GROMACS .gro file of C-alpha atoms in nm:
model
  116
    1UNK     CA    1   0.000   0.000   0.000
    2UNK     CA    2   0.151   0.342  -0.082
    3UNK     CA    3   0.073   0.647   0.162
    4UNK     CA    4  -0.001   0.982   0.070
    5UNK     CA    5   0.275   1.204   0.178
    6UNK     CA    6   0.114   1.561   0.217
    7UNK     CA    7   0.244   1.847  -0.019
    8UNK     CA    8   0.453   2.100   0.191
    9UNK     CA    9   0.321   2.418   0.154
   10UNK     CA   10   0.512   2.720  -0.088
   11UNK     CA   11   0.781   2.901  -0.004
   12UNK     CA   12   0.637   3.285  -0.027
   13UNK     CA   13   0.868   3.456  -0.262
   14UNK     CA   14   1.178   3.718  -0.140
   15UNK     CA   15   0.971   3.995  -0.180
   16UNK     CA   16   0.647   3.869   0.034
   17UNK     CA   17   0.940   3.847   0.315
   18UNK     CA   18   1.072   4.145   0.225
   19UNK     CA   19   0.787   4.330   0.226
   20UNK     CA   20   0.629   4.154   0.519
   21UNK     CA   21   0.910   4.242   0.706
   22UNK     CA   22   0.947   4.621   0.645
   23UNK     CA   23   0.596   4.597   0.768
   24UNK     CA   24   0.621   4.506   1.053
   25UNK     CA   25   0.948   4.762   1.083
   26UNK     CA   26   0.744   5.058   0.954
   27UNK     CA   27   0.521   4.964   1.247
   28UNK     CA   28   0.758   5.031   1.483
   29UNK     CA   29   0.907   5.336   1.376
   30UNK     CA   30   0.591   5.507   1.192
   31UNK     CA   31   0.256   5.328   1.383
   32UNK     CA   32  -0.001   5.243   1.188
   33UNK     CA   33   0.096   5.431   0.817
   34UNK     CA   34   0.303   5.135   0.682
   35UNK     CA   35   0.062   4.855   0.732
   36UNK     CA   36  -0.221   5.020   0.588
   37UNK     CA   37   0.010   5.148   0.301
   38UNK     CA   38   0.077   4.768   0.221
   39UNK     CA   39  -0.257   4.672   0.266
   40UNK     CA   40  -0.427   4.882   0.070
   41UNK     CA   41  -0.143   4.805  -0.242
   42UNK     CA   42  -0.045   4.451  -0.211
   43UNK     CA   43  -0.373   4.297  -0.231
   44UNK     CA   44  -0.217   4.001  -0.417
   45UNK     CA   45   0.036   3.877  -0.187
   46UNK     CA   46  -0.150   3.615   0.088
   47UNK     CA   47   0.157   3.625   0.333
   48UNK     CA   48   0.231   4.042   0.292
   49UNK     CA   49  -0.173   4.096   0.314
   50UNK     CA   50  -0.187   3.871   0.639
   51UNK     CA   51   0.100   4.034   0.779
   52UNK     CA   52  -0.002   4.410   0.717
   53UNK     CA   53  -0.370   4.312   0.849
   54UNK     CA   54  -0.187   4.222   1.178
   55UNK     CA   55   0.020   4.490   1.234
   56UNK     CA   56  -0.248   4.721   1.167
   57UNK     CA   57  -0.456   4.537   1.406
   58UNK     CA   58  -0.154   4.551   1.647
   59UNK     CA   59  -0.061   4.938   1.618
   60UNK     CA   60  -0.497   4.975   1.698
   61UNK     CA   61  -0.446   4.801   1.940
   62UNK     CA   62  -0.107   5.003   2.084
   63UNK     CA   63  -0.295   5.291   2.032
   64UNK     CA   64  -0.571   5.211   2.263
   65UNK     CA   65  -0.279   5.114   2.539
   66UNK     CA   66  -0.119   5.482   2.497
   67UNK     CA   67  -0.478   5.664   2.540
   68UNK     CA   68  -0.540   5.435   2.870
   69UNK     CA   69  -0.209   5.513   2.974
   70UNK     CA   70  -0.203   5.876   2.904
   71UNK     CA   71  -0.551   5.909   3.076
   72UNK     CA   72  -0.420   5.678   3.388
   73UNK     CA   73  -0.119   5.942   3.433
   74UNK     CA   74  -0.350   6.163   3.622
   75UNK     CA   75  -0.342   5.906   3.888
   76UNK     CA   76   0.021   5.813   3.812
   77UNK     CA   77   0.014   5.466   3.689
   78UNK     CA   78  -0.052   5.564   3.346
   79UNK     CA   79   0.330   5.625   3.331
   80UNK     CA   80   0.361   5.268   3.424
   81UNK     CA   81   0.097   5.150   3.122
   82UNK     CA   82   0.281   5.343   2.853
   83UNK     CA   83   0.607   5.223   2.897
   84UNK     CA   84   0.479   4.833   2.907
   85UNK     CA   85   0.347   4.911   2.624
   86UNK     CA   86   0.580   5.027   2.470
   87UNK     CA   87   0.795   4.779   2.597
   88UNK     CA   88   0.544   4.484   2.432
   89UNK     CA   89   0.525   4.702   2.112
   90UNK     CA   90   0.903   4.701   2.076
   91UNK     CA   91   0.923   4.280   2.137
   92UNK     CA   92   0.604   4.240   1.907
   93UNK     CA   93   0.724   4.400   1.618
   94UNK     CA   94   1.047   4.235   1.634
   95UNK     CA   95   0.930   3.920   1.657
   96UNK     CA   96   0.673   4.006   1.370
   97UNK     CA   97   0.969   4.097   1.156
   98UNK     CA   98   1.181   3.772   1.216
   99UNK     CA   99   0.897   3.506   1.168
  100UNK     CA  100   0.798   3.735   0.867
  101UNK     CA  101   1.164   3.683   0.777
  102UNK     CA  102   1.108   3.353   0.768
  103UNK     CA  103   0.824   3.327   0.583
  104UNK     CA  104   0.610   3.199   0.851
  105UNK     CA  105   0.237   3.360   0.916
  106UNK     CA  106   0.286   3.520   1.278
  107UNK     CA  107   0.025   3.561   1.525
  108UNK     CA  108  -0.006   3.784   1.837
  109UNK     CA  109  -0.124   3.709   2.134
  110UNK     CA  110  -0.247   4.004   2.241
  111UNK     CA  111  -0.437   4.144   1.996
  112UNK     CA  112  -0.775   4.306   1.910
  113UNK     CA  113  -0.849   4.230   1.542
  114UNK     CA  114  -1.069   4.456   1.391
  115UNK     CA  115  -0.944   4.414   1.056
  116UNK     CA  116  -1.020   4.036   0.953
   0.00000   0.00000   0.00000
């Protein structure tokens, strides 16, 4: 009897990485204006359109961390909030960018998707 081996999946090409990866770089430097950039152009690419569509969830979601944080400085914790998140955006977006790097669809794990 001869088994069915499953087909490994594609490689996505240099530039999905590529541009997956700047992504998720933009996002850290610029916010939200690179990942809705790419995916409003690269509707074509399934790995670059995944990616953008969760870092543009994630920088939302950032977002909403700095407004609670700014508004939780009156009672002095907010300083606390910002620079956590700060601290997670930082981590996120770096690992974003290396499993981007390596072609692999990254989740986060905190993360409010609004964008689906």
């Amino acid at each position: 009897m001869s088994e069915v081996q499953p087909v490994p999946p594609s490689q996505p090409s240099n530039d999905s990485t590529t541009f997956a990866v700047l992504t998720w770089i933009g996002t850290l430097i610029f916010g939200f204006i690179p990942p809705l950039i790419v995916f409003l152009v690269k509707k074509d690419d399934a790995l670059v359109q995944d990616q953008a569509k969760e870092a543009l969830n994630w920088s939302i979601t950032a977002i909403i961390g700095y407004v609670a944080g700014s508004i939780l400085s009156i009672i002095l914790i907010g300083f606390l909030v910002i620079i956590a998140v700060g601290i997670v955006h930082l981590v996120f977006c770096i690992l974003g960018a290396v499993k981007s790097s390596k072609g692999e669809y990254y989740r986060l794990p905190f993360n409010i998707r609004l964008i689906k």
